[in-house]
Tab-separated table of N, CA and C and ligand atoms in Angstrom:
chain	number	residue	atom	x	y	z
Z	1	MET	N	28.613	-71.930	-39.783
Z	1	MET	CA	29.770	-71.826	-38.972
Z	1	MET	C	29.833	-72.997	-37.861
Z	2	ASP	N	30.949	-73.614	-37.827
Z	2	ASP	CA	31.039	-74.754	-36.799
Z	2	ASP	C	31.896	-74.303	-35.640
Z	3	PHE	N	31.361	-74.674	-34.457
Z	3	PHE	CA	32.082	-74.326	-33.275
Z	3	PHE	C	32.985	-75.512	-32.763
Z	4	PRO	N	34.190	-75.349	-32.212
Z	4	PRO	CA	34.961	-76.410	-31.553
Z	4	PRO	C	34.396	-76.686	-30.117
Z	5	ILE	N	33.116	-76.998	-30.065
Z	5	ILE	CA	32.446	-77.046	-28.778
Z	5	ILE	C	32.974	-78.152	-27.955
Z	6	LEU	N	33.488	-79.219	-28.533
Z	6	LEU	CA	34.007	-80.367	-27.860
Z	6	LEU	C	34.891	-80.135	-26.678
Z	7	GLY	N	35.855	-79.171	-27.021
Z	7	GLY	CA	36.908	-78.872	-26.094
Z	7	GLY	C	36.366	-77.947	-24.963
Z	8	LEU	N	35.178	-77.478	-25.097
Z	8	LEU	CA	34.606	-76.454	-24.160
Z	8	LEU	C	33.784	-77.152	-23.081
Z	9	MET	N	33.498	-78.487	-23.191
Z	9	MET	CA	32.606	-79.053	-22.258
Z	9	MET	C	33.320	-80.087	-21.375
Z	10	SER	N	32.652	-80.334	-20.224
Z	10	SER	CA	33.342	-81.204	-19.243
Z	10	SER	C	32.752	-82.561	-19.366
Z	11	ASP	N	33.704	-83.614	-19.507
Z	11	ASP	CA	33.201	-84.970	-19.578
Z	11	ASP	C	32.492	-85.450	-18.402
Z	12	ASP	N	32.910	-84.937	-17.179
Z	12	ASP	CA	32.191	-85.308	-15.877
Z	12	ASP	C	30.757	-84.878	-15.889
Z	13	ALA	N	30.519	-83.609	-16.350
Z	13	ALA	CA	29.226	-83.162	-16.338
Z	13	ALA	C	28.279	-83.846	-17.301
Z	14	CYS	N	28.910	-84.161	-18.482
Z	14	CYS	CA	28.105	-84.861	-19.509
Z	14	CYS	C	27.855	-86.316	-19.064
Z	15	ASP	N	28.758	-87.015	-18.385
Z	15	ASP	CA	28.648	-88.253	-17.904
Z	15	ASP	C	27.414	-88.209	-16.871
Z	16	GLN	N	27.424	-87.337	-15.992
Z	16	GLN	CA	26.355	-87.245	-15.011
Z	16	GLN	C	24.982	-86.982	-15.736
Z	17	PHE	N	24.986	-86.223	-16.719
Z	17	PHE	CA	23.756	-85.981	-17.527
Z	17	PHE	C	23.213	-87.237	-18.116
Z	18	LEU	N	24.169	-88.011	-18.741
Z	18	LEU	CA	23.763	-89.249	-19.367
Z	18	LEU	C	23.276	-90.321	-18.348
Z	19	VAL	N	23.997	-90.418	-17.275
Z	19	VAL	CA	23.584	-91.369	-16.179
Z	19	VAL	C	22.143	-90.938	-15.634
Z	20	ASP	N	21.948	-89.679	-15.436
Z	20	ASP	CA	20.553	-89.239	-14.956
Z	20	ASP	C	19.482	-89.541	-16.010
Z	21	THR	N	19.869	-89.345	-17.263
Z	21	THR	CA	18.883	-89.539	-18.303
Z	21	THR	C	18.552	-91.003	-18.530
Z	22	LEU	N	19.641	-91.885	-18.520
Z	22	LEU	CA	19.414	-93.341	-18.652
Z	22	LEU	C	18.793	-93.985	-17.452
Z	23	HIS	N	19.127	-93.446	-16.306
Z	23	HIS	CA	18.676	-93.998	-15.073
Z	23	HIS	C	18.041	-93.042	-14.122
Z	24	PRO	N	16.839	-92.558	-14.549
Z	24	PRO	CA	16.163	-91.582	-13.687
Z	24	PRO	C	15.972	-91.982	-12.250
Z	25	ASP	N	15.849	-93.297	-11.980
Z	25	ASP	CA	15.616	-93.835	-10.640
Z	25	ASP	C	16.967	-94.159	-10.004
Z	26	GLY	N	18.116	-93.869	-10.579
Z	26	GLY	CA	19.345	-94.267	-10.085
Z	26	GLY	C	19.913	-95.532	-10.729
Z	27	LEU	N	21.218	-95.612	-10.806
Z	27	LEU	CA	21.886	-96.746	-11.528
Z	27	LEU	C	21.719	-97.966	-10.612
Z	28	CYS	N	21.297	-99.079	-11.237
Z	28	CYS	CA	21.270	-100.284	-10.418
Z	28	CYS	C	21.834	-101.468	-11.329
Z	29	CYS	N	21.994	-102.572	-10.629
Z	29	CYS	CA	22.645	-103.740	-11.419
Z	29	CYS	C	21.564	-104.225	-12.426
Z	30	PRO	N	22.064	-104.396	-13.709
Z	30	PRO	CA	21.080	-104.905	-14.702
Z	30	PRO	C	20.718	-106.347	-14.541
Z	31	GLY	N	21.550	-107.009	-13.729
Z	31	GLY	CA	21.264	-108.489	-13.456
Z	31	GLY	C	20.197	-108.629	-12.395
Z	32	CYS	N	20.449	-108.154	-11.256
Z	32	CYS	CA	19.517	-108.383	-10.087
Z	32	CYS	C	18.730	-107.136	-9.720
Z	33	ARG	N	18.914	-106.007	-10.424
Z	33	ARG	CA	18.169	-104.781	-10.178
Z	33	ARG	C	18.395	-104.145	-8.828
Z	34	ARG	N	19.427	-104.647	-8.075
Z	34	ARG	CA	19.731	-103.960	-6.803
Z	34	ARG	C	20.789	-102.816	-6.998
Z	35	ASP	N	20.710	-101.864	-6.066
Z	35	ASP	CA	21.534	-100.684	-6.262
Z	35	ASP	C	22.430	-100.441	-5.063
Z	36	ASP	N	22.498	-101.411	-4.172
Z	36	ASP	CA	23.147	-101.114	-2.849
Z	36	ASP	C	24.479	-101.755	-2.653
Z	37	ALA	N	24.991	-102.485	-3.612
Z	37	ALA	CA	26.276	-103.160	-3.454
Z	37	ALA	C	27.171	-103.264	-4.683
Z	38	ARG	N	27.616	-102.167	-5.176
Z	38	ARG	CA	28.522	-102.282	-6.308
Z	38	ARG	C	29.902	-101.786	-6.055
Z	39	SER	N	30.898	-102.206	-6.538
Z	39	SER	CA	32.227	-101.691	-6.394
Z	39	SER	C	32.835	-101.432	-7.768
Z	40	VAL	N	33.703	-100.420	-7.790
Z	40	VAL	CA	34.295	-100.088	-9.095
Z	40	VAL	C	35.195	-101.302	-9.563
Z	41	HIS	N	34.995	-101.725	-10.763
Z	41	HIS	CA	35.633	-102.892	-11.304
Z	41	HIS	C	36.738	-102.464	-12.190
Z	42	ASP	N	36.548	-101.398	-12.994
Z	42	ASP	CA	37.540	-100.991	-14.012
Z	42	ASP	C	37.458	-99.539	-14.149
Z	43	ARG	N	38.589	-98.837	-14.134
Z	43	ARG	CA	38.597	-97.418	-14.379
Z	43	ARG	C	39.371	-96.988	-15.624
Z	44	HIS	N	39.330	-97.884	-16.624
Z	44	HIS	CA	40.185	-97.658	-17.822
Z	44	HIS	C	39.622	-96.538	-18.719
Z	45	ARG	N	38.335	-96.133	-18.428
Z	45	ARG	CA	37.706	-95.117	-19.341
Z	45	ARG	C	36.974	-94.054	-18.481
Z	46	PRO	N	37.704	-93.208	-17.598
Z	46	PRO	CA	37.056	-92.330	-16.782
Z	46	PRO	C	36.405	-91.267	-17.676
Z	47	PRO	N	35.282	-90.637	-17.281
Z	47	PRO	CA	34.564	-90.929	-15.983
Z	47	PRO	C	33.601	-92.086	-16.079
Z	48	VAL	N	33.591	-92.897	-17.133
Z	48	VAL	CA	32.748	-93.960	-17.207
Z	48	VAL	C	33.397	-95.253	-16.530
Z	49	PHE	N	32.918	-95.631	-15.370
Z	49	PHE	CA	33.479	-96.713	-14.632
Z	49	PHE	C	32.686	-98.034	-14.879
Z	50	ASP	N	33.367	-99.132	-14.889
Z	50	ASP	CA	32.713	-100.457	-14.920
Z	50	ASP	C	32.586	-100.875	-13.486
Z	51	TYR	N	31.412	-101.463	-13.106
Z	51	TYR	CA	31.099	-101.741	-11.736
Z	51	TYR	C	30.937	-103.392	-11.703
Z	52	ARG	N	31.206	-103.891	-10.469
Z	52	ARG	CA	30.815	-105.305	-10.261
Z	52	ARG	C	29.782	-105.338	-9.165
Z	53	CYS	N	28.700	-106.020	-9.384
Z	53	CYS	CA	27.685	-106.152	-8.395
Z	53	CYS	C	28.074	-107.227	-7.353
Z	54	ARG	N	28.000	-106.862	-6.098
Z	54	ARG	CA	28.474	-107.778	-5.066
Z	54	ARG	C	27.327	-108.785	-4.751
Z	55	HIS	N	26.137	-108.642	-5.253
Z	55	HIS	CA	25.121	-109.606	-5.038
Z	55	HIS	C	25.265	-110.682	-6.093
Z	56	CYS	N	25.246	-110.351	-7.333
Z	56	CYS	CA	25.192	-111.415	-8.448
Z	56	CYS	C	26.430	-111.502	-9.180
Z	57	GLY	N	27.451	-110.520	-9.031
Z	57	GLY	CA	28.716	-110.669	-9.741
Z	57	GLY	C	28.670	-110.083	-11.141
Z	58	ALA	N	27.618	-109.456	-11.514
Z	58	ALA	CA	27.437	-108.883	-12.902
Z	58	ALA	C	28.453	-107.665	-13.000
Z	59	VAL	N	29.065	-107.522	-14.118
Z	59	VAL	CA	29.972	-106.368	-14.448
Z	59	VAL	C	29.174	-105.498	-15.332
Z	60	PHE	N	29.037	-104.288	-15.059
Z	60	PHE	CA	28.259	-103.374	-15.938
Z	60	PHE	C	28.770	-101.917	-15.725
Z	61	ASN	N	28.222	-101.023	-16.666
Z	61	ASN	CA	28.419	-99.585	-16.462
Z	61	ASN	C	27.111	-98.909	-16.775
Z	62	ALA	N	27.142	-97.610	-16.689
Z	62	ALA	CA	25.877	-96.891	-16.833
Z	62	ALA	C	25.231	-97.094	-18.245
Z	63	TYR	N	26.013	-97.534	-19.237
Z	63	TYR	CA	25.420	-97.686	-20.614
Z	63	TYR	C	25.002	-99.146	-20.867
Z	64	THR	N	25.312	-100.135	-19.963
Z	64	THR	CA	24.905	-101.521	-20.162
Z	64	THR	C	23.355	-101.555	-20.353
Z	65	GLY	N	22.950	-102.243	-21.438
Z	65	GLY	CA	21.528	-102.508	-21.670
Z	65	GLY	C	20.749	-101.241	-22.107
Z	66	THR	N	21.517	-100.247	-22.560
Z	66	THR	CA	20.845	-99.045	-23.061
Z	66	THR	C	21.339	-98.866	-24.426
Z	67	PRO	N	20.714	-97.894	-25.211
Z	67	PRO	CA	21.154	-97.552	-26.575
Z	67	PRO	C	22.662	-97.114	-26.654
Z	68	LEU	N	23.235	-96.773	-25.614
Z	68	LEU	CA	24.693	-96.382	-25.530
Z	68	LEU	C	25.639	-97.503	-25.280
Z	69	GLN	N	25.150	-98.700	-25.141
Z	69	GLN	CA	26.050	-99.784	-24.915
Z	69	GLN	C	26.882	-100.032	-26.144
Z	70	LYS	N	28.134	-100.337	-25.903
Z	70	LYS	CA	29.171	-100.526	-26.981
Z	70	LYS	C	29.554	-99.317	-27.864
Z	71	THR	N	29.128	-98.132	-27.345
Z	71	THR	CA	29.682	-96.944	-28.013
Z	71	THR	C	31.035	-96.672	-27.336
Z	72	HIS	N	31.996	-96.151	-28.107
Z	72	HIS	CA	33.214	-95.833	-27.440
Z	72	HIS	C	33.468	-94.355	-27.547
Z	73	ARG	N	32.505	-93.594	-27.712
Z	73	ARG	CA	32.525	-92.211	-27.700
Z	73	ARG	C	32.582	-91.649	-26.314
Z	74	SER	N	33.193	-90.429	-26.112
Z	74	SER	CA	33.220	-89.820	-24.790
Z	74	SER	C	31.838	-89.357	-24.474
Z	75	PRO	N	31.558	-89.227	-23.131
Z	75	PRO	CA	30.298	-88.642	-22.654
Z	75	PRO	C	29.949	-87.331	-23.381
Z	76	THR	N	31.010	-86.513	-23.532
Z	76	THR	CA	30.802	-85.168	-24.165
Z	76	THR	C	30.327	-85.402	-25.602
Z	77	GLN	N	30.921	-86.247	-26.317
Z	77	GLN	CA	30.480	-86.581	-27.749
Z	77	GLN	C	29.071	-87.041	-27.759
Z	78	LEU	N	28.734	-87.964	-26.802
Z	78	LEU	CA	27.396	-88.520	-26.786
Z	78	LEU	C	26.401	-87.446	-26.481
Z	79	VAL	N	26.712	-86.613	-25.603
Z	79	VAL	CA	25.704	-85.518	-25.184
Z	79	VAL	C	25.524	-84.544	-26.430
Z	80	LEU	N	26.624	-84.314	-27.127
Z	80	LEU	CA	26.497	-83.347	-28.260
Z	80	LEU	C	25.721	-83.984	-29.420
Z	81	ILE	N	25.830	-85.340	-29.521
Z	81	ILE	CA	25.082	-86.126	-30.517
Z	81	ILE	C	23.606	-86.038	-30.182
Z	82	LEU	N	23.338	-86.296	-28.929
Z	82	LEU	CA	21.888	-86.265	-28.492
Z	82	LEU	C	21.291	-84.924	-28.686
Z	83	ARG	N	22.144	-83.820	-28.391
Z	83	ARG	CA	21.655	-82.389	-28.517
Z	83	ARG	C	21.426	-82.159	-29.996
Z	84	GLY	N	22.349	-82.588	-30.857
Z	84	GLY	CA	22.178	-82.393	-32.311
Z	84	GLY	C	20.935	-83.027	-32.895
Z	85	ILE	N	20.614	-84.302	-32.409
Z	85	ILE	CA	19.393	-84.893	-32.757
Z	85	ILE	C	18.239	-84.168	-32.382
Z	86	CYS	N	18.219	-83.744	-31.037
Z	86	CYS	CA	16.987	-82.904	-30.581
Z	86	CYS	C	16.848	-81.647	-31.391
Z	87	GLN	N	17.960	-81.041	-31.760
Z	87	GLN	CA	17.873	-79.705	-32.490
Z	87	GLN	C	17.698	-79.807	-33.935
Z	88	GLY	N	17.726	-81.103	-34.430
Z	88	GLY	CA	17.564	-81.326	-35.880
Z	88	GLY	C	18.753	-80.918	-36.658
Z	89	THR	N	19.927	-81.006	-36.035
Z	89	THR	CA	21.189	-80.679	-36.728
Z	89	THR	C	21.433	-81.758	-37.810
Z	90	PRO	N	21.720	-81.404	-39.096
Z	90	PRO	CA	22.081	-82.339	-40.073
Z	90	PRO	C	23.271	-83.219	-39.621
Z	91	THR	N	23.190	-84.486	-40.078
Z	91	THR	CA	24.237	-85.394	-39.615
Z	91	THR	C	25.631	-84.950	-40.156
Z	92	ALA	N	25.665	-84.457	-41.373
Z	92	ALA	CA	26.940	-84.046	-41.968
Z	92	ALA	C	27.571	-82.905	-41.193
Z	93	GLN	N	26.714	-81.989	-40.731
Z	93	GLN	CA	27.283	-80.821	-39.950
Z	93	GLN	C	27.725	-81.363	-38.568
Z	94	LEU	N	26.969	-82.233	-37.972
Z	94	LEU	CA	27.350	-82.838	-36.617
Z	94	LEU	C	28.675	-83.597	-36.800
Z	95	ALA	N	28.811	-84.336	-37.880
Z	95	ALA	CA	30.028	-85.153	-38.044
Z	95	ALA	C	31.251	-84.132	-38.166
Z	96	ARG	N	31.092	-83.053	-38.907
Z	96	ARG	CA	32.186	-82.038	-39.009
Z	96	ARG	C	32.515	-81.446	-37.655
Z	97	GLU	N	31.516	-81.111	-36.894
Z	97	GLU	CA	31.733	-80.482	-35.615
Z	97	GLU	C	32.441	-81.443	-34.673
Z	98	LEU	N	32.065	-82.744	-34.714
Z	98	LEU	CA	32.694	-83.689	-33.859
Z	98	LEU	C	33.946	-84.320	-34.415
Z	99	GLY	N	34.166	-84.005	-35.618
Z	99	GLY	CA	35.359	-84.667	-36.286
Z	99	GLY	C	35.308	-86.089	-36.440
Z	100	CYS	N	34.115	-86.601	-36.754
Z	100	CYS	CA	33.950	-88.072	-36.905
Z	100	CYS	C	33.236	-88.379	-38.261
Z	101	ASP	N	33.194	-89.708	-38.497
Z	101	ASP	CA	32.690	-90.300	-39.793
Z	101	ASP	C	31.175	-90.076	-39.898
Z	102	ARG	N	30.651	-89.596	-41.030
Z	102	ARG	CA	29.259	-89.321	-41.135
Z	102	ARG	C	28.452	-90.560	-41.178
Z	103	LYS	N	28.947	-91.621	-41.795
Z	103	LYS	CA	28.166	-92.864	-41.944
Z	103	LYS	C	27.971	-93.515	-40.542
Z	104	HIS	N	29.111	-93.601	-39.693
Z	104	HIS	CA	29.015	-94.165	-38.442
Z	104	HIS	C	28.070	-93.298	-37.568
Z	105	LEU	N	28.166	-91.959	-37.722
Z	105	LEU	CA	27.355	-91.165	-36.971
Z	105	LEU	C	25.833	-91.313	-37.316
Z	106	LEU	N	25.555	-91.523	-38.621
Z	106	LEU	CA	24.132	-91.755	-39.050
Z	106	LEU	C	23.630	-92.941	-38.438
Z	107	THR	N	24.406	-94.082	-38.366
Z	107	THR	CA	23.870	-95.355	-37.724
Z	107	THR	C	23.639	-95.078	-36.256
Z	108	LEU	N	24.504	-94.385	-35.604
Z	108	LEU	CA	24.382	-94.067	-34.220
Z	108	LEU	C	23.137	-93.234	-33.971
Z	109	ARG	N	22.956	-92.270	-34.840
Z	109	ARG	CA	21.816	-91.413	-34.677
Z	109	ARG	C	20.496	-92.122	-34.761
Z	110	HIS	N	20.340	-93.082	-35.656
Z	110	HIS	CA	19.145	-93.906	-35.710
Z	110	HIS	C	18.968	-94.681	-34.414
Z	111	ARG	N	20.070	-95.133	-33.859
Z	111	ARG	CA	19.951	-95.876	-32.614
Z	111	ARG	C	19.519	-95.050	-31.442
Z	112	LEU	N	19.895	-93.711	-31.470
Z	112	LEU	CA	19.722	-92.838	-30.392
Z	112	LEU	C	18.494	-91.997	-30.433
Z	113	GLN	N	17.667	-92.074	-31.518
Z	113	GLN	CA	16.525	-91.208	-31.691
Z	113	GLN	C	15.653	-91.193	-30.318
Z	114	GLY	N	15.264	-92.398	-29.892
Z	114	GLY	CA	14.384	-92.528	-28.738
Z	114	GLY	C	15.031	-91.965	-27.447
Z	115	LEU	N	16.323	-92.202	-27.321
Z	115	LEU	CA	17.011	-91.741	-26.116
Z	115	LEU	C	17.092	-90.122	-26.149
Z	116	ALA	N	17.256	-89.588	-27.373
Z	116	ALA	CA	17.332	-88.185	-27.494
Z	116	ALA	C	16.044	-87.509	-27.032
Z	117	LEU	N	14.978	-88.137	-27.385
Z	117	LEU	CA	13.545	-87.665	-26.997
Z	117	LEU	C	13.447	-87.736	-25.455
Z	118	GLN	N	13.973	-88.802	-24.974
Z	118	GLN	CA	13.914	-89.117	-23.493
Z	118	GLN	C	14.671	-87.996	-22.728
Z	119	ALA	N	15.893	-87.697	-23.317
Z	119	ALA	CA	16.789	-86.801	-22.711
Z	119	ALA	C	16.111	-85.411	-22.679
Z	120	ALA	N	15.548	-85.035	-23.782
Z	120	ALA	CA	14.851	-83.782	-23.994
Z	120	ALA	C	13.686	-83.542	-22.997
Z	121	GLU	N	12.869	-84.620	-22.896
Z	121	GLU	CA	11.702	-84.567	-22.002
Z	121	GLU	C	12.121	-84.577	-20.513
Z	122	HIS	N	13.069	-85.444	-20.270
Z	122	HIS	CA	13.367	-85.644	-18.895
Z	122	HIS	C	14.234	-84.719	-18.173
Z	123	MET	N	15.150	-84.097	-18.968
Z	123	MET	CA	16.224	-83.293	-18.343
Z	123	MET	C	16.107	-81.755	-18.624
Z	124	GLY	N	15.292	-81.346	-19.451
Z	124	GLY	CA	15.351	-79.962	-19.847
Z	124	GLY	C	16.570	-79.715	-20.706
Z	125	PRO	N	17.122	-78.493	-20.589
Z	125	PRO	CA	18.256	-78.123	-21.529
Z	125	PRO	C	19.412	-79.000	-21.355
Z	126	VAL	N	19.953	-79.529	-22.470
Z	126	VAL	CA	21.223	-80.310	-22.463
Z	126	VAL	C	22.383	-79.384	-22.136
Z	127	PRO	N	23.412	-79.776	-21.324
Z	127	PRO	CA	24.482	-78.965	-21.076
Z	127	PRO	C	25.074	-78.316	-22.405
Z	128	GLY	N	25.287	-77.054	-22.308
Z	128	GLY	CA	25.879	-76.405	-23.538
Z	128	GLY	C	24.871	-76.157	-24.547
Z	129	SER	N	23.629	-76.377	-24.273
Z	129	SER	CA	22.507	-76.189	-25.306
Z	129	SER	C	22.364	-74.659	-25.563
Z	130	THR	N	22.024	-74.411	-26.794
Z	130	THR	CA	21.726	-72.964	-27.170
Z	130	THR	C	20.302	-72.684	-27.242
Z	131	THR	N	19.486	-73.475	-26.531
Z	131	THR	CA	18.062	-73.418	-26.646
Z	131	THR	C	17.537	-71.973	-26.229
Z	132	GLU	N	18.170	-71.449	-25.184
Z	132	GLU	CA	17.708	-70.144	-24.754
Z	132	GLU	C	17.964	-69.038	-25.831
Z	133	ALA	N	19.127	-69.072	-26.348
Z	133	ALA	CA	19.482	-68.112	-27.427
Z	133	ALA	C	18.538	-68.300	-28.542
Z	134	ASP	N	18.173	-69.592	-28.990
Z	134	ASP	CA	17.274	-69.750	-30.118
Z	134	ASP	C	15.886	-69.164	-29.769
Z	135	GLU	N	15.383	-69.432	-28.509
Z	135	GLU	CA	14.118	-68.982	-28.129
Z	135	GLU	C	14.089	-67.438	-28.165
Z	136	MET	N	15.153	-66.793	-27.750
Z	136	MET	CA	15.197	-65.294	-27.789
Z	136	MET	C	15.015	-64.826	-29.210
Z	137	PHE	N	15.709	-65.508	-30.102
Z	137	PHE	CA	15.636	-65.142	-31.593
Z	137	PHE	C	14.193	-65.295	-32.019
Z	138	GLN	N	13.554	-66.345	-31.604
Z	138	GLN	CA	12.161	-66.660	-32.124
Z	138	GLN	C	11.244	-65.682	-31.560
Z	139	ASN	N	11.347	-65.359	-30.234
Z	139	ASN	CA	10.492	-64.343	-29.644
Z	139	ASN	C	10.600	-63.027	-30.266
Z	140	ALA	N	11.890	-62.679	-30.440
Z	140	ALA	CA	12.198	-61.356	-31.031
Z	140	ALA	C	11.532	-61.187	-32.382
Z	141	GLY	N	11.557	-62.299	-33.236
Z	141	GLY	CA	11.020	-62.269	-34.531
Z	141	GLY	C	9.441	-62.140	-34.445
Z	142	GLU	N	8.817	-62.758	-33.477
Z	142	GLU	CA	7.406	-62.777	-33.379
Z	142	GLU	C	6.823	-61.515	-32.920
Z	143	LYS	N	7.616	-60.796	-32.027
Z	143	LYS	CA	7.006	-59.622	-31.423
Z	143	LYS	C	7.243	-58.381	-32.358
Z	144	ARG	N	8.225	-58.471	-33.210
Z	144	ARG	CA	8.537	-57.278	-34.053
Z	144	ARG	C	7.469	-57.138	-35.200
Z	145	HIS	N	7.121	-55.813	-35.340
Z	145	HIS	CA	6.171	-55.612	-36.526
Z	145	HIS	C	6.974	-55.519	-37.807
Z	146	LEU	N	6.584	-56.345	-38.735
Z	146	LEU	CA	7.332	-56.370	-40.020
Z	146	LEU	C	7.034	-55.118	-40.764
Z	147	PRO	N	8.008	-54.527	-41.493
Z	147	PRO	CA	7.840	-53.325	-42.268
Z	147	PRO	C	7.018	-53.788	-43.461
Z	148	PRO	N	6.210	-52.851	-43.994
Z	148	PRO	CA	5.357	-53.196	-45.186
Z	148	PRO	C	6.263	-53.510	-46.304
Z	149	GLY	N	6.014	-54.734	-46.943
Z	149	GLY	CA	6.901	-55.126	-48.086
Z	149	GLY	C	6.194	-54.736	-49.348
Z	150	PRO	N	6.908	-54.918	-50.453
Z	150	PRO	CA	6.363	-54.667	-51.752
Z	150	PRO	C	5.180	-55.580	-52.046
Z	151	ARG	N	4.096	-55.086	-52.564
Z	151	ARG	CA	2.926	-55.942	-52.876
Z	151	ARG	C	2.934	-56.395	-54.284
X	1	ZN	ZN1	23.480	-107.818	-9.427
């Protein structure tokens, strides 16, 4: 069963999750590594803004220099893809759920493997994650005494 989960999630919350995962010490300029003087340069793709560094003039966003650079997917899609990778969701199912092309998704998946691990280790549960429900099922199975089966 596939869920239309894309419409249920907030792009703002997912963007914040991605920024925190990509930049655990805070977003800084990829050129001069300073974080104290950037202004919004372009708002064409909210909530992902392009910034201009007032020290060195570099234009960048939270994805610049990361595995997410040059992806044109929404923050929600990216979080769901990372979640799918962490949970071992088959690419075909993920593509159906996101309504996107399986081949492109597979390429992206290979690129994002490392980041997905980073996200899982660094942030705990991904927004919208079903981890808790899965764990409940696992625990319930382990604690139950199995009825004697046919030998
Ligand atoms: Zn700079």
